[in-house]
Short mmCIF file of C-alpha atoms in Angstrom, two decimals:
data_model
loop_
_atom_site.label_atom_id
_atom_site.label_comp_id
_atom_site.label_asym_id
_atom_site.label_seq_id
_atom_site.Cartn_x
_atom_site.Cartn_y
_atom_site.Cartn_z
CA MET K 1 -34.80 25.61 72.86
CA ALA K 2 -35.05 23.80 76.10
CA GLU K 3 -37.57 21.37 74.73
CA SER K 4 -35.33 20.37 71.84
CA THR K 5 -32.45 19.82 74.23
CA THR K 6 -34.61 17.56 76.37
CA SER K 7 -35.76 15.48 73.46
CA ARG K 8 -32.25 15.10 72.20
CA ALA K 9 -31.12 14.01 75.65
CA LYS K 10 -33.78 11.31 75.83
CA THR K 11 -32.96 9.75 72.50
CA PRO K 12 -29.63 8.17 73.60
CA HIS K 13 -31.27 6.94 76.80
CA GLN K 14 -34.07 5.24 74.89
CA LYS K 15 -31.55 3.70 72.51
CA ASP K 16 -29.65 2.24 75.49
CA LYS K 17 -32.83 0.68 76.87
CA ALA K 18 -33.56 -0.99 73.60
CA THR K 19 -30.15 -2.60 73.43
CA VAL K 20 -30.12 -3.95 77.03
CA PRO K 21 -30.25 -7.79 76.87
CA THR K 22 -33.36 -9.53 78.20
CA SER K 23 -33.29 -11.66 81.32
CA THR K 24 -33.22 -14.80 79.18
CA ASP K 25 -30.06 -13.71 77.40
CA THR K 26 -28.20 -12.96 80.66
CA SER K 27 -28.88 -16.39 82.15
CA THR K 28 -28.26 -18.62 79.11
CA LYS K 29 -24.91 -17.45 77.83
CA PRO K 30 -23.00 -17.62 81.15
CA ALA K 31 -24.61 -21.02 81.87
CA LEU K 32 -23.41 -22.42 78.57
CA LYS K 33 -19.91 -21.17 79.26
CA SER K 34 -20.01 -22.62 82.78
CA SER K 35 -21.13 -26.10 81.58
CA ALA K 36 -18.43 -26.22 78.95
CA ALA K 37 -15.83 -25.26 81.51
CA LEU K 38 -17.07 -27.93 83.95
CA ARG K 39 -16.94 -30.65 81.30
CA GLU K 40 -13.45 -29.57 80.35
CA THR K 41 -12.37 -29.68 84.02
CA ILE K 42 -13.78 -33.20 84.48
CA ALA K 43 -12.13 -34.42 81.28
CA ASN K 44 -8.78 -33.00 82.42
CA ALA K 45 -9.12 -34.64 85.84
CA LYS K 46 -9.86 -38.04 84.29
CA ALA K 47 -6.90 -37.71 81.96
CA ALA K 48 -4.64 -36.79 84.90
CA ARG K 49 -5.90 -39.77 86.89
CA ARG K 50 -5.16 -42.18 84.05
CA ALA K 51 -1.70 -40.72 83.65
CA ALA K 52 -0.91 -40.86 87.39
CA PRO K 53 1.06 -43.88 88.78
CA LYS K 54 -1.02 -46.62 90.41
CA TYR K 55 0.82 -46.52 93.73
CA ASP K 56 0.88 -42.86 94.61
CA GLY K 57 0.42 -41.41 98.05
CA ASP K 58 1.35 -42.32 101.58
CA ASP K 59 -1.92 -44.13 102.31
CA VAL K 60 -1.49 -46.67 99.50
CA ALA K 61 0.90 -49.59 99.70
CA LYS K 62 4.02 -49.30 97.57
CA PRO K 63 4.71 -51.65 94.67
CA ILE K 64 6.16 -55.02 95.59
CA PRO K 65 9.89 -55.06 95.04
CA ALA K 66 11.10 -57.14 92.14
CA GLY K 67 11.75 -60.77 92.99
CA ARG K 68 9.24 -60.80 95.86
CA SER K 69 6.28 -62.45 94.19
CA PHE K 70 3.07 -63.11 96.08
CA ASP K 71 2.50 -66.16 93.90
CA VAL K 72 -1.14 -65.17 93.31
CA PRO K 73 -2.84 -65.99 89.98
CA ARG K 74 -3.56 -62.83 88.02
CA THR K 75 -6.55 -64.45 86.30
CA ASP K 76 -8.89 -63.63 89.18
CA PHE K 77 -8.01 -60.06 90.08
CA GLU K 78 -5.89 -57.26 88.69
CA ASP K 79 -2.77 -56.26 90.62
CA ASP K 80 -4.36 -53.22 92.25
CA HIS K 81 -7.40 -55.23 93.37
CA LEU K 82 -5.65 -58.25 94.90
CA VAL K 83 -1.92 -57.86 95.39
CA ASN K 84 -2.11 -54.48 97.05
CA PRO K 85 -4.79 -55.54 99.60
CA LEU K 86 -2.77 -58.70 100.25
CA HIS K 87 0.33 -56.59 100.81
CA LYS K 88 -1.60 -54.40 103.26
CA ARG K 89 -2.89 -57.40 105.17
CA ILE K 90 0.57 -58.89 105.52
CA THR K 91 1.97 -55.53 106.64
CA SER K 92 -0.81 -55.19 109.21
CA ALA K 93 -0.13 -58.70 110.52
CA LYS K 94 3.42 -57.67 111.36
CA SER K 95 1.93 -55.24 113.89
CA ASP K 96 -0.79 -57.32 115.56
CA GLY K 97 0.17 -60.92 114.72
CA LYS K 98 -3.22 -61.63 113.07
CA LEU K 99 -3.21 -62.38 109.35
CA ASP K 100 -6.57 -62.41 107.58
CA ILE K 101 -6.42 -63.49 103.94
CA SER K 102 -9.86 -65.08 103.87
CA GLY K 103 -12.24 -64.78 100.94
CA MET K 104 -9.63 -63.65 98.41
CA ARG K 105 -10.07 -66.58 95.98
CA LEU K 106 -6.45 -67.57 96.44
CA LYS K 107 -5.45 -70.74 94.60
CA VAL K 108 -2.05 -71.06 96.29
CA PHE K 109 -0.83 -69.96 99.70
CA PRO K 110 1.03 -66.63 99.28
CA GLN K 111 4.76 -67.13 99.47
CA ALA K 112 5.06 -63.54 100.68
CA VAL K 113 3.60 -64.64 104.01
CA LEU K 114 6.57 -66.94 104.46
CA GLU K 115 8.88 -64.06 103.51
CA MET K 116 7.07 -61.36 105.49
CA ASP K 117 10.13 -60.59 107.61
CA SER K 118 11.92 -59.30 104.51
CA ILE K 119 9.14 -56.83 103.66
CA THR K 120 10.34 -53.36 104.64
CA ASP K 121 6.87 -51.78 104.90
CA GLY K 122 5.05 -51.58 108.20
CA PRO K 123 6.53 -51.44 111.69
CA ALA K 124 10.23 -51.43 112.44
CA TRP K 125 11.78 -54.84 113.04
CA TYR K 126 11.84 -54.26 116.80
CA GLU K 127 8.09 -53.48 116.77
CA SER K 128 7.07 -56.54 114.73
CA VAL K 129 5.31 -59.42 116.51
CA ASP K 130 5.04 -63.13 115.76
CA LEU K 131 2.02 -64.50 113.92
CA VAL K 132 -0.48 -65.96 116.38
CA ARG K 133 -3.51 -66.24 114.10
CA VAL K 134 -3.86 -67.07 110.39
CA ASN K 135 -7.26 -67.00 108.72
CA ALA K 136 -7.10 -68.33 105.16
CA ALA K 137 -10.70 -69.54 105.02
CA ASP K 138 -13.03 -69.43 102.01
CA ASN K 139 -10.39 -69.48 99.30
CA GLU K 140 -9.60 -72.09 96.63
CA LEU K 141 -6.46 -73.58 98.16
CA GLU K 142 -5.75 -77.20 97.25
CA ASP K 143 -2.38 -77.54 98.97
CA LEU K 144 -0.66 -75.11 101.32
CA GLY K 145 2.72 -76.01 99.83
CA TRP K 146 4.57 -75.51 103.10
CA ASP K 147 6.41 -78.81 102.80
CA ARG K 148 7.71 -77.95 99.33
CA PHE K 149 8.93 -74.58 100.52
CA ASP K 150 10.58 -76.17 103.52
CA GLU K 151 12.53 -78.53 101.28
CA SER K 152 13.39 -75.98 98.58
CA THR K 153 16.79 -74.49 98.03
CA GLU K 154 15.46 -71.12 99.20
CA ALA K 155 14.90 -72.52 102.67
CA ALA K 156 18.57 -71.97 103.41
CA GLU K 157 18.18 -68.21 102.86
CA ASN K 158 14.59 -67.68 104.08
CA PRO K 159 12.92 -68.82 107.27
CA SER K 160 11.03 -72.12 107.02
CA PRO K 161 7.27 -72.31 107.70
CA THR K 162 8.09 -73.89 111.04
CA ASP K 163 9.98 -70.71 111.99
CA VAL K 164 7.39 -68.30 110.54
CA PHE K 165 4.53 -70.01 112.38
CA ALA K 166 6.44 -70.94 115.51
CA ALA K 167 4.08 -68.91 117.74
CA LEU K 168 0.89 -69.71 115.81
CA GLN K 169 -2.12 -70.46 118.02
CA THR K 170 -5.06 -70.46 115.55
CA LEU K 171 -5.11 -71.78 111.98
CA ASP K 172 -8.41 -71.45 110.10
CA LEU K 173 -8.51 -73.16 106.69
CA HIS K 174 -12.22 -73.94 106.38
CA GLY K 175 -14.02 -73.60 103.07
CA ASN K 176 -11.12 -74.42 100.74
CA HIS K 177 -10.36 -77.29 98.34
CA LEU K 178 -7.63 -78.91 100.41
CA HIS K 179 -6.92 -82.58 99.78
CA THR K 180 -3.83 -82.77 102.01
CA LEU K 181 -2.22 -80.97 104.94
CA PRO K 182 1.42 -80.06 105.62
CA SER K 183 3.42 -82.63 107.53
CA ILE K 184 5.03 -79.86 109.63
CA LEU K 185 1.84 -79.21 111.65
CA PRO K 186 3.03 -81.23 114.68
CA ASN K 187 6.04 -78.90 114.85
CA LEU K 188 3.76 -75.96 115.73
CA GLU K 189 4.01 -76.35 119.47
CA HIS K 190 1.57 -73.52 120.34
CA LEU K 191 -1.24 -74.41 117.92
CA THR K 192 -4.47 -74.70 119.94
CA VAL K 193 -7.20 -74.19 117.30
CA LEU K 194 -7.27 -75.98 113.93
CA ASN K 195 -10.29 -75.60 111.64
CA ILE K 196 -10.10 -77.64 108.42
CA SER K 197 -13.84 -78.07 107.89
CA ARG K 198 -15.54 -77.90 104.47
CA ASN K 199 -12.57 -79.13 102.46
CA ARG K 200 -11.97 -82.23 100.32
CA LEU K 201 -9.92 -84.29 102.72
CA LYS K 202 -10.30 -88.06 102.23
CA ASP K 203 -7.28 -89.51 104.02
CA THR K 204 -7.74 -93.12 102.91
CA ASN K 205 -4.30 -93.98 104.28
CA ARG K 206 -4.93 -92.17 107.56
CA ASP K 207 -1.77 -90.08 107.08
CA ILE K 208 -3.60 -86.78 107.63
CA LEU K 209 -5.38 -87.72 110.86
CA ASN K 210 -2.38 -89.54 112.29
CA ASN K 211 -0.34 -86.42 111.67
CA VAL K 212 -2.96 -84.08 113.15
CA PHE K 213 -3.24 -86.22 116.28
CA LYS K 214 0.43 -85.56 116.98
CA ILE K 215 -0.33 -81.88 117.74
CA GLU K 216 -0.24 -82.13 121.52
CA SER K 217 -1.23 -78.48 122.07
CA LEU K 218 -4.63 -78.70 120.27
CA ARG K 219 -7.70 -77.62 122.23
CA MET K 220 -10.22 -77.31 119.36
CA LEU K 221 -10.24 -79.50 116.25
CA ASP K 222 -12.87 -79.13 113.51
CA LEU K 223 -12.85 -81.92 110.88
CA SER K 224 -16.48 -81.46 109.80
CA ASP K 225 -17.81 -81.57 106.25
CA ASN K 226 -14.98 -83.54 104.69
CA GLN K 227 -14.78 -87.03 103.19
CA PHE K 228 -13.02 -88.97 105.94
CA PRO K 229 -14.12 -92.62 105.57
CA GLY K 230 -14.39 -95.81 107.60
CA PRO K 231 -13.13 -96.51 111.12
CA PHE K 232 -11.56 -93.68 113.01
CA PRO K 233 -7.84 -94.21 113.61
CA PRO K 234 -6.62 -94.47 117.21
CA LEU K 235 -6.30 -91.13 118.91
CA VAL K 236 -2.79 -91.21 120.31
CA GLY K 237 -2.28 -87.49 121.00
CA CYS K 238 -4.35 -84.34 121.41
CA ARG K 239 -5.03 -85.24 125.01
CA GLY K 240 -5.85 -81.65 125.85
CA LEU K 241 -8.75 -81.48 123.36
CA GLU K 242 -11.81 -79.61 124.65
CA ASP K 243 -13.89 -79.38 121.46
CA LEU K 244 -13.95 -82.09 118.73
CA ASN K 245 -16.20 -81.71 115.66
CA LEU K 246 -16.55 -84.75 113.36
CA HIS K 247 -19.86 -83.70 111.76
CA SER K 248 -20.72 -84.83 108.20
CA ASN K 249 -18.05 -87.36 107.33
CA ALA K 250 -18.27 -91.12 106.78
CA PHE K 251 -16.82 -92.39 110.07
CA THR K 252 -18.14 -95.76 111.18
CA SER K 253 -16.76 -95.53 114.72
CA LEU K 254 -15.52 -93.05 117.27
CA PRO K 255 -11.76 -92.88 117.78
CA GLU K 256 -10.10 -95.40 120.05
CA GLY K 257 -8.44 -93.68 122.93
CA LEU K 258 -11.03 -90.88 123.06
CA SER K 259 -11.35 -91.42 126.80
CA THR K 260 -7.78 -90.20 127.20
CA CYS K 261 -9.08 -86.71 126.29
CA THR K 262 -10.27 -86.05 129.82
CA ALA K 263 -10.65 -82.30 129.17
CA LEU K 264 -13.16 -82.84 126.32
CA ARG K 265 -16.29 -80.71 126.81
CA LYS K 266 -18.01 -80.87 123.39
CA LEU K 267 -18.20 -83.79 120.97
CA ASN K 268 -20.13 -83.54 117.70
CA ALA K 269 -20.21 -86.83 115.75
CA SER K 270 -23.48 -86.15 113.92
CA ASN K 271 -24.25 -87.19 110.34
CA ASN K 272 -21.77 -90.05 110.06
CA ASN K 273 -22.18 -93.82 109.70
CA LEU K 274 -21.81 -94.75 113.36
CA SER K 275 -23.46 -98.06 114.20
CA GLY K 276 -22.26 -98.37 117.77
CA LEU K 277 -20.50 -96.61 120.61
CA PRO K 278 -17.47 -97.69 122.63
CA PRO K 279 -17.57 -97.22 126.39
CA LEU K 280 -16.57 -93.62 127.04
CA ASP K 281 -15.21 -92.18 130.26
CA LEU K 282 -15.34 -88.44 129.71
CA PRO K 283 -15.54 -86.68 133.08
CA ASN K 284 -15.89 -83.14 131.69
CA LEU K 285 -18.12 -83.72 128.64
CA THR K 286 -21.17 -81.40 128.68
CA THR K 287 -22.49 -81.64 125.08
CA LEU K 288 -22.79 -84.79 122.96
CA ASN K 289 -24.31 -84.78 119.45
CA LEU K 290 -24.88 -88.23 117.91
CA SER K 291 -27.72 -87.25 115.56
CA SER K 292 -28.15 -88.71 112.06
CA ASN K 293 -26.40 -92.00 112.78
CA GLN K 294 -27.49 -95.61 113.28
CA ILE K 295 -26.61 -96.03 116.92
CA ALA K 296 -28.51 -98.19 119.39
CA ILE K 297 -29.78 -96.07 122.26
CA ASP K 298 -28.96 -98.81 124.76
CA ASP K 299 -25.26 -98.34 123.93
CA LEU K 300 -25.46 -95.20 126.06
CA MET K 301 -26.58 -97.22 129.07
CA VAL K 302 -23.65 -99.68 129.26
CA ALA K 303 -21.68 -99.84 132.48
CA GLY K 304 -18.51 -98.29 131.06
CA MET K 305 -20.30 -95.16 129.77
CA THR K 306 -19.44 -92.37 132.21
CA MET K 307 -20.31 -88.72 131.56
CA PRO K 308 -21.18 -87.17 134.93
CA LYS K 309 -21.35 -83.58 133.62
CA LEU K 310 -23.37 -84.22 130.45
CA THR K 311 -26.12 -81.58 130.14
CA THR K 312 -27.10 -81.76 126.42
CA LEU K 313 -27.66 -84.93 124.38
CA ASP K 314 -28.77 -84.94 120.73
CA ILE K 315 -29.93 -88.33 119.40
CA SER K 316 -32.29 -87.09 116.68
CA ARG K 317 -32.65 -88.97 113.37
CA CYS K 318 -31.17 -92.20 114.76
CA ARG K 319 -34.20 -94.49 114.21
CA ILE K 320 -34.61 -94.91 117.98
CA ASP K 321 -37.85 -96.63 119.02
CA HIS K 322 -37.78 -96.04 122.78
CA LEU K 323 -36.16 -93.94 125.47
CA PRO K 324 -34.28 -95.51 128.39
CA ARG K 325 -33.97 -93.74 131.72
CA LEU K 326 -31.24 -91.40 130.56
CA PRO K 327 -31.38 -88.96 133.51
CA SER K 328 -30.59 -91.81 135.90
CA LYS K 329 -27.44 -92.50 133.86
CA PHE K 330 -26.55 -88.85 133.33
CA PRO K 331 -27.68 -86.94 136.45
CA GLN K 332 -26.85 -83.48 135.05
CA LEU K 333 -28.81 -83.99 131.79
CA THR K 334 -31.21 -81.07 131.19
CA THR K 335 -31.65 -81.06 127.38
CA LEU K 336 -32.67 -84.08 125.29
CA ILE K 337 -33.12 -83.65 121.53
CA ALA K 338 -34.67 -86.75 119.97
CA PHE K 339 -36.79 -85.55 117.03
CA ASP K 340 -37.42 -87.58 113.86
CA ASN K 341 -37.17 -91.02 115.48
CA ARG K 342 -39.66 -93.86 116.00
CA ILE K 343 -40.54 -93.36 119.65
CA SER K 344 -44.13 -94.48 120.21
CA VAL K 345 -44.41 -94.50 124.02
CA LEU K 346 -43.16 -91.91 126.49
CA ASP K 347 -42.44 -92.91 130.06
CA VAL K 348 -42.39 -89.97 132.46
CA GLU K 349 -39.54 -91.52 134.45
CA CYS K 350 -37.35 -91.49 131.33
CA VAL K 351 -37.45 -87.70 131.11
CA ARG K 352 -37.59 -86.71 134.77
CA GLY K 353 -35.20 -83.83 135.57
CA LEU K 354 -35.15 -82.47 132.01
CA GLU K 355 -35.78 -78.82 131.22
CA ILE K 356 -35.90 -79.09 127.41
CA LEU K 357 -37.40 -82.09 125.58
CA ASP K 358 -37.69 -82.22 121.79
CA LEU K 359 -39.71 -85.17 120.46
CA LYS K 360 -40.99 -83.72 117.20
CA GLY K 361 -41.67 -86.12 114.33
CA ASN K 362 -41.93 -89.38 116.28
CA ASP K 363 -44.76 -91.95 116.52
CA LEU K 364 -46.32 -90.74 119.77
CA ARG K 365 -50.10 -91.14 119.85
CA SER K 366 -50.62 -89.71 123.32
CA LEU K 367 -48.83 -87.83 126.08
CA PRO K 368 -48.93 -88.70 129.80
CA ALA K 369 -50.67 -85.95 131.73
CA GLU K 370 -47.98 -86.23 134.42
CA LEU K 371 -45.58 -84.40 132.08
CA SER K 372 -47.18 -81.20 133.31
CA LEU K 373 -45.73 -81.83 136.78
CA LEU K 374 -42.08 -82.20 135.75
CA GLY K 375 -41.27 -78.51 135.41
CA LEU K 376 -40.34 -78.69 131.74
CA LYS K 377 -39.43 -75.28 130.33
CA LYS K 378 -39.74 -76.38 126.70
CA LEU K 379 -41.63 -79.33 125.27
CA LEU K 380 -41.79 -79.88 121.50
CA VAL K 381 -44.04 -82.68 120.24
CA GLY K 382 -45.36 -81.40 116.91
CA GLY K 383 -45.45 -83.77 113.96
CA ASN K 384 -46.64 -86.80 115.98
CA PRO K 385 -49.81 -88.76 115.01
CA MET K 386 -51.86 -87.61 118.01
CA ARG K 387 -55.56 -86.91 117.78
CA ALA K 388 -55.55 -84.75 120.88
CA PRO K 389 -54.89 -82.02 121.69
CA ARG K 390 -55.74 -79.84 118.71
CA ARG K 391 -52.80 -78.97 116.45
CA LYS K 392 -52.99 -75.35 117.60
CA ILE K 393 -52.19 -76.50 121.14
CA LEU K 394 -49.86 -79.32 120.11
CA GLU K 395 -47.64 -77.06 118.06
CA GLY K 396 -48.16 -73.95 120.16
CA SER K 397 -46.36 -72.73 123.26
CA THR K 398 -45.20 -75.03 126.03
CA GLU K 399 -47.39 -73.13 128.50
CA CYS K 400 -50.55 -73.86 126.54
CA LEU K 401 -49.65 -77.55 126.19
CA MET K 402 -48.92 -77.85 129.91
CA GLU K 403 -52.27 -76.30 130.81
CA TRP K 404 -54.01 -78.81 128.56
CA LEU K 405 -52.12 -81.71 130.17
CA LYS K 406 -52.93 -80.46 133.68
CA GLY K 407 -56.59 -80.55 132.77
CA ARG K 408 -56.29 -84.27 132.08
CA LEU K 409 -54.74 -85.19 135.45
CA PRO K 410 -56.75 -87.53 137.67
CA ALA K 411 -58.59 -85.87 140.54
CA GLY K 412 -56.31 -85.02 143.42
CA VAL K 413 -53.08 -85.55 141.46
CA GLY K 414 -50.91 -82.47 141.31
CA ASP K 415 -52.84 -80.50 143.92
CA ASP K 416 -49.68 -80.07 145.99
CA GLU K 417 -47.57 -79.48 142.84
CA THR K 418 -45.42 -82.53 143.65
CA PHE K 419 -44.99 -85.67 141.65
#
């Protein structure tokens, strides 16, 4: 009787074991349910995101109020990719006075900048500061349009550009398509830095340059990589200039009156059509770049040429066939760059006192051994038609070249290291 009871008791237990799902069944079914649920959650989130308003949240700029257009073409960017970042940059500029709208492919200057005082976002009116720096470089601006705005009927209700930029110190417009500049620039009494390089300025009537030269406060002026032609107009203002860049234009002369800029420290007139130099009296000039012109080197030696603090002179690519005694004319000269010329003979006295001498790509057929006694820190003479020394030495380090030159000194010369 007991045995039958036991066997009957085991039968249900065995039946339960047979119906227990395998390990494969337990892992697959919940996983399928979980994947379906995850896909459904993602689909719902995407649908909610598409349905949500574009300007939602405290960390995103609010929509621009109606009637306050940024005047930005919508063909380049969608609203949420261009207008909103522009709005943020203008709002930020109200706090620190530095507006950066560079590299935004703007075709017109944003009118909202001129109306920034009426934008309610950002700091309270008593915490706002004046604009001191505007960087609108690397856009597609052809005309800033400030003059048109100044003359418009809205000017009676909104501040003029002269008022908006009254405290402006730096204006960077390089890398645009500008063919003209606003006539109000001389009204910006605190403007010290103006960069209008890499534009399309031609100025055949000299209106642009004559207007720029009226900015008495300028300290740095960059006119490089434009299309300014012919003789340079007289420089009647800008007497506080310290840095003047005229690189890559078509000027045939330096500006008359340049000597009135007694604070000038750097002058870059490279890659123009200069065929001569006027006498220059520049007591604080330290760097002069005249490369890629057609100047006569003797123009630098005339009696009226005075640059007592000149330390760096670049006369490369000027078809110069000899070197005068430049250090005797410019006692502080330490760097002479004269590569790619026609210099065939090198006189040691013409380079005495120099620390850096670059004569690559000339017509030198030999080097005086006495160069090794001048204390040159850098001597570059590669690309000359010299048979000796070997190219490895000629184009190697200055130390190796100096050792080779010392080995060619006459007996007894240089033993006391004086020359």
